[in-house]
CSV table of C-alpha atoms in Angstrom, one decimal:
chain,number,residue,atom,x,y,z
A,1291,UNK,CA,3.3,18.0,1.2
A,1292,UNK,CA,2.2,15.8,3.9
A,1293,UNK,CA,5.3,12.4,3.8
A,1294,UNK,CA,6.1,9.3,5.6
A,1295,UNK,CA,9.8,8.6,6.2
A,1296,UNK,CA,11.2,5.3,7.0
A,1297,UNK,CA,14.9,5.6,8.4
A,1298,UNK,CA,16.7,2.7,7.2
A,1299,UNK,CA,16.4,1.1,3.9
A,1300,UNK,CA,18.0,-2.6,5.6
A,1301,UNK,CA,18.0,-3.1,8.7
A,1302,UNK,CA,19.6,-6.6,10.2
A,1303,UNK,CA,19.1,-8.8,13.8
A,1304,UNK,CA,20.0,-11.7,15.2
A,1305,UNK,CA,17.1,-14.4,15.5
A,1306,UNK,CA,15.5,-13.0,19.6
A,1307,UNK,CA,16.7,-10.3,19.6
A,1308,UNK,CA,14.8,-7.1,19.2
A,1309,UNK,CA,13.5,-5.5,16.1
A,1310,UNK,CA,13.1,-1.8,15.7
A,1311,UNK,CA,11.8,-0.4,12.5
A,1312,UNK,CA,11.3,3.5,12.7
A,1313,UNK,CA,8.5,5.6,10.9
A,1314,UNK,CA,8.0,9.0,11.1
A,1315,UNK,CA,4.8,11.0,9.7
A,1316,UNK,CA,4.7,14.8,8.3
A,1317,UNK,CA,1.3,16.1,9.0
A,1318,UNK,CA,-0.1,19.1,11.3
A,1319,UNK,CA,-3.1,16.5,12.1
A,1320,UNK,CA,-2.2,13.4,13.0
A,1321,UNK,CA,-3.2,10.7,10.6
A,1322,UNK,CA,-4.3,7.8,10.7
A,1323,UNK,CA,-1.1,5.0,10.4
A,1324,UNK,CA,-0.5,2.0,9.5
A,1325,UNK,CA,2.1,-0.5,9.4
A,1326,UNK,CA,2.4,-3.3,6.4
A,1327,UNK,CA,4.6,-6.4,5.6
A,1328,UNK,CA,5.5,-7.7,2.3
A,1329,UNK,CA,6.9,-11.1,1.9
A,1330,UNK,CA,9.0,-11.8,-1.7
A,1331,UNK,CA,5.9,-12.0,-4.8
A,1332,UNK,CA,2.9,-11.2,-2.3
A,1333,UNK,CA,1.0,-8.5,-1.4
A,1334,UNK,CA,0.8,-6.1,1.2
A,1335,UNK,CA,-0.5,-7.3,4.3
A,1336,UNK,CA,-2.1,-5.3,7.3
A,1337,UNK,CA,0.4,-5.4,10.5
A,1338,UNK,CA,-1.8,-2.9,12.8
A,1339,UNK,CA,-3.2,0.2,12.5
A,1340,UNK,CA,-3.4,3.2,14.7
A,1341,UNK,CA,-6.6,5.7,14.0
A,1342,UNK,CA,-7.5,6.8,17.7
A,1343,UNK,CA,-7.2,6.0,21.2
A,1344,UNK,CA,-4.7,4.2,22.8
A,1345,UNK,CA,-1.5,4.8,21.5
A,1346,UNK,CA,0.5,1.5,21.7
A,1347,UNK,CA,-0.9,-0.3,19.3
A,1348,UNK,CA,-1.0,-4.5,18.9
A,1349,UNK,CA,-0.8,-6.3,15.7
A,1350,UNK,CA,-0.1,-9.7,14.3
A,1351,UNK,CA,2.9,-11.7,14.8
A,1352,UNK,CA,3.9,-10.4,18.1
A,1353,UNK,CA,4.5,-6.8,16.5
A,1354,UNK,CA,3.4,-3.5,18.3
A,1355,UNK,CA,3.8,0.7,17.5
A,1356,UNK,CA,3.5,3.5,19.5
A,1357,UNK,CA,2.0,6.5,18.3
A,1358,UNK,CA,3.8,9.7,19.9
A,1359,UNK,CA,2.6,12.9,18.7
A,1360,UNK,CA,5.0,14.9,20.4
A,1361,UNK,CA,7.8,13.0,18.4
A,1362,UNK,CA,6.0,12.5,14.9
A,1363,UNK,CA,6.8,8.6,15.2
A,1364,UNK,CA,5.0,5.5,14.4
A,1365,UNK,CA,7.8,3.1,15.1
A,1366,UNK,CA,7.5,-0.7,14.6
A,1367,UNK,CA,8.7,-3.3,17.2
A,1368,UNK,CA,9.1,-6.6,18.0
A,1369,UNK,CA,10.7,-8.1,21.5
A,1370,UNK,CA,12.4,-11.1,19.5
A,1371,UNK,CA,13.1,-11.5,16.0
A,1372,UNK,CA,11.9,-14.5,14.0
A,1373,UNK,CA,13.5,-15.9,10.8
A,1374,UNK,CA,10.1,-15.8,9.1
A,1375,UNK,CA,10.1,-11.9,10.1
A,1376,UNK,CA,12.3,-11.5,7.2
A,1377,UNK,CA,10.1,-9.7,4.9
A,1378,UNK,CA,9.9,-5.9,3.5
A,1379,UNK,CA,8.1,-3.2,6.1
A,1380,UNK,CA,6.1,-0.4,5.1
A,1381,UNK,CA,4.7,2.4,7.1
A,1382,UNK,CA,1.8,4.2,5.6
A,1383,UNK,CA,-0.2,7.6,6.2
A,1384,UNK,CA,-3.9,8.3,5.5
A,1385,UNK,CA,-4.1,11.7,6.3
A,1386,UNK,CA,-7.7,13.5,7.3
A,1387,UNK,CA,-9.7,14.6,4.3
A,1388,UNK,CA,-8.3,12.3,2.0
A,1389,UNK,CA,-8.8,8.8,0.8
A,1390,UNK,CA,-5.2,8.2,-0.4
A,1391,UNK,CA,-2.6,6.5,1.4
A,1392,UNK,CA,1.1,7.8,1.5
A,1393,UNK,CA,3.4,5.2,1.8
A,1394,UNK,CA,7.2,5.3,3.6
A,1395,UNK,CA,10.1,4.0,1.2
A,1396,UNK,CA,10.0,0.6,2.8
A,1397,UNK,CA,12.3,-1.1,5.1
A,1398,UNK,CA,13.8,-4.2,4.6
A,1399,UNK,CA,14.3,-6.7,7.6
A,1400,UNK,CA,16.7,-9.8,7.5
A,1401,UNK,CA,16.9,-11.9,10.2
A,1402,UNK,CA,20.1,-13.2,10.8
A,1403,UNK,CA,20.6,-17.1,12.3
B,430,UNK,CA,-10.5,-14.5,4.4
B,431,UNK,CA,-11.5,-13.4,1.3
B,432,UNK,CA,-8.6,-11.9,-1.0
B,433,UNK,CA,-8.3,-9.4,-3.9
B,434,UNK,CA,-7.3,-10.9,-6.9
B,435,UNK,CA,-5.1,-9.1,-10.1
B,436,UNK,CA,-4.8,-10.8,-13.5
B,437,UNK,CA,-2.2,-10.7,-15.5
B,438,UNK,CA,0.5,-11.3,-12.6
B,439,UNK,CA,3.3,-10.4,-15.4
B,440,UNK,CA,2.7,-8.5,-18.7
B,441,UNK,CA,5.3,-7.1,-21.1
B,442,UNK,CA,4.2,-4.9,-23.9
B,443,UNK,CA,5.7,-2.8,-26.0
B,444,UNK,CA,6.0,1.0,-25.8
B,445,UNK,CA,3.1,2.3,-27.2
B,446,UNK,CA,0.6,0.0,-26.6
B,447,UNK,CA,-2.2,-0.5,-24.4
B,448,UNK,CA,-2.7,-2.3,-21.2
B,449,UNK,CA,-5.0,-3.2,-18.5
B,450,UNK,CA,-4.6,-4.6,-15.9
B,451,UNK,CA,-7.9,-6.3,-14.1
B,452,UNK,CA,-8.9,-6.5,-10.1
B,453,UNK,CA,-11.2,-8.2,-8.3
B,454,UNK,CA,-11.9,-6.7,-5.0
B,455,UNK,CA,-13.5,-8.2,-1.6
B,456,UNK,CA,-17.0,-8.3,-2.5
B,457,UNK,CA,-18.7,-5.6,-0.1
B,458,UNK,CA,-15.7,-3.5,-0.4
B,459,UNK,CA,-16.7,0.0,-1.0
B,460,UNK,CA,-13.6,1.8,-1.9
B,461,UNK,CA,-11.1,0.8,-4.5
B,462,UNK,CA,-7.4,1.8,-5.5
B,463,UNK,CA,-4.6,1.2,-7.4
B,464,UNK,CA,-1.3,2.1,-6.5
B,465,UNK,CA,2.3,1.2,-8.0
B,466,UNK,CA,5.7,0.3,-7.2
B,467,UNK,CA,8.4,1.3,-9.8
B,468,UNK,CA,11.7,-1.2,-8.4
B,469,UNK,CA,13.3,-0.3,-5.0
B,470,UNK,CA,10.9,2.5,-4.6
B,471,UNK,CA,8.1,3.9,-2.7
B,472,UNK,CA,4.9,2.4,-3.2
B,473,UNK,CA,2.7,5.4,-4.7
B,474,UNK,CA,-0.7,6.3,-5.0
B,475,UNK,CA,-2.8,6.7,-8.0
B,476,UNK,CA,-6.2,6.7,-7.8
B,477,UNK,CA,-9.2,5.6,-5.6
B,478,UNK,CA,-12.4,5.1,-7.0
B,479,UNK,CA,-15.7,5.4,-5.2
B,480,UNK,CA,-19.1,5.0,-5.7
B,481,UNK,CA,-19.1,4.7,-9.8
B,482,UNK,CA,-16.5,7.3,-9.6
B,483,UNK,CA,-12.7,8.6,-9.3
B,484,UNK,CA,-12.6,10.4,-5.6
B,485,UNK,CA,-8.9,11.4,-5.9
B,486,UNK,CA,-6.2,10.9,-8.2
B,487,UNK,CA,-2.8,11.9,-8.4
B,488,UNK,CA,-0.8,13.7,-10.5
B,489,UNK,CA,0.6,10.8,-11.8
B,490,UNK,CA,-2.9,9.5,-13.1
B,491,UNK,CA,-2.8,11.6,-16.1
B,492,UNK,CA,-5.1,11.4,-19.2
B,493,UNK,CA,-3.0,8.0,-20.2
B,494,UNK,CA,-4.6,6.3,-17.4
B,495,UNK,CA,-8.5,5.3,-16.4
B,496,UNK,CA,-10.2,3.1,-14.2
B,497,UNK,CA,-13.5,1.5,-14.5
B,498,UNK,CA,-15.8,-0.9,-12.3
B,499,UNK,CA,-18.1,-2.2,-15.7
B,500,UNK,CA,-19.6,-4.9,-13.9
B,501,UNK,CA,-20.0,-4.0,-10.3
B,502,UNK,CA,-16.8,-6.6,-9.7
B,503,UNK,CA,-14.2,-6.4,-11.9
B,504,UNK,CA,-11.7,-3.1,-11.3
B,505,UNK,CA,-9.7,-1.8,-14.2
B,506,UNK,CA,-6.6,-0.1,-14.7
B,507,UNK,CA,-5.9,1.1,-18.3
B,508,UNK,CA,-3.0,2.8,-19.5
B,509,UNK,CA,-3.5,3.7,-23.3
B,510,UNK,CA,-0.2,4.4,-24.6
B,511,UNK,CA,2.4,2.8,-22.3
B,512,UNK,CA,5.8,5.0,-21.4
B,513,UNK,CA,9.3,3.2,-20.6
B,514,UNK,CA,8.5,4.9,-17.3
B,515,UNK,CA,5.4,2.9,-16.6
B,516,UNK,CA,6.9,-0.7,-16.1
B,517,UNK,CA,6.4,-0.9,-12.3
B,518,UNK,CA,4.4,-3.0,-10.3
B,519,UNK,CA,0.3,-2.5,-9.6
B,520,UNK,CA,-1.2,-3.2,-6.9
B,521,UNK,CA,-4.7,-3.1,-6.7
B,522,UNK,CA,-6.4,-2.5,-2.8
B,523,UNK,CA,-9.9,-2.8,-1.3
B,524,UNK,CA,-11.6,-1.2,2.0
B,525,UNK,CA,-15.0,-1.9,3.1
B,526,UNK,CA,-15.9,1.5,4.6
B,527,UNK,CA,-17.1,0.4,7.7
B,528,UNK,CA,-16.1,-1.9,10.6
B,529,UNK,CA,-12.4,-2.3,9.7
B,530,UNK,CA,-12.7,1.3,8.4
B,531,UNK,CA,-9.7,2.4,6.8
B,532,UNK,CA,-7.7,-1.3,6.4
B,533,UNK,CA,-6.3,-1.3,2.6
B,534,UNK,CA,-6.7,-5.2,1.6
B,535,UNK,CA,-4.2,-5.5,-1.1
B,536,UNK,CA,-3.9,-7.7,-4.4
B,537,UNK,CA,-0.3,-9.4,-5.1
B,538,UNK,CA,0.3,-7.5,-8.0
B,539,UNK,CA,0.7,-7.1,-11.4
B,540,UNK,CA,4.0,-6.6,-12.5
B,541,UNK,CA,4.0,-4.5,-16.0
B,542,UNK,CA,7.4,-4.6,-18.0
B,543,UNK,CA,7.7,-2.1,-20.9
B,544,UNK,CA,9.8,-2.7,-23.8
């Protein structure tokens, strides 16, 4: 079965400096990926998506994820950490010929002063 | 921008008993799904919902669960005979189909306790 696996349930930085958040997909066709943030009682909100083309991929906030085939990655990045970064991370899946979304187990980023 | 809205945020019930749990997706929005988050665990997948009808479900969505769109605007979750196993939290999600193909716009949730 086709999964998404975050490595690290908590990860921790100091305020600037550099936030990594790893994703990596299962799938014999890349899908398409995604990367969402949930702050405490919201919803999930759309970071960036990667579906084709170039493979570093922009988002909001001053995040960015490079898609590498070779590697099976999607990871999440950020030059310098801010304390409102603090939130829960989620890296998703759609895979091709589906319309369901797999969904990593989260990560959680706390932003230390 | 536009946001999809779930009622009730909270709702306790009692084993046994019947809930549902109500959406309201981006108008325009063509695809619709409900997922769920039981605590400290993955956000899963449960059904999506296209044109009038379910498109794919998963093996959690068994016969103690339907969806419905009555009114072209409302989006329903029931669950007819609620398990310990079913408090979680619901989120509801949106996608137009076109132009920002493929972006889930999400709901903040309904969070279902079962006593």
């Amino acid at each position: 079965a086709q999964s998404v696996t975050q490595l690290g349930s908590h990860v921790s930085v100091s305020e600037g400096a550099l936030v990594l958040l790893r994703c990596n997909y299962s799938s014999s066709v890349p899908p398409y990926l995604f990367w969402y943030v949930q702050y405490p009682n919201q919803g999930l909100q759309l970071l960036l998506k990667y579906t084709t083309g170039a493979t570093l991929v922009k988002g909001i906030n001053g995040f960015e994820a490079e898609f590498k085939k070779s590697e099976t990655s999607f990871h999440l990045t950020k030059p310098s950490a801010h304390m409102s970064d603090a939130a829960e991370y989620f890296c998703a899946s759609k895979p091709t010929g589906t319309y369901k979304y797999i969904f990593g187990t989260g990560t959680r980023l706390k932003v230390l002063a | 921008e536009p946001e999809v809205t779930q009622t009730p945020s909270h709702q306790v019930t009692q084993m046994g008993q019947e809930v549902i749990l109500r959406c309201v997706p981006i108008s325009n929005h063509l695809y619709f799904y409900w997922y769920r988050q039981i605590l400290g665990q993955k956000v899963e997948f449960l059904v999506s919902f296209y044109n009038n009808e379910i498109s794919e479900k998963s093996e959690i969505f068994d016969d103690q669960f339907s969806v419905e769109r009555p009114d072209g605007s409302n989006f329903t979750l029931k669950i007819r005979s609620t398990k310990l196993e079913d408090s979680a939290m619901y989120f509801c999600a949106s996608n137009p189909g076109q132009g920002r193909l493929w972006e889930l716009f999400f709901g903040e949730g309904s969070r279902l306790t079962v006593l």
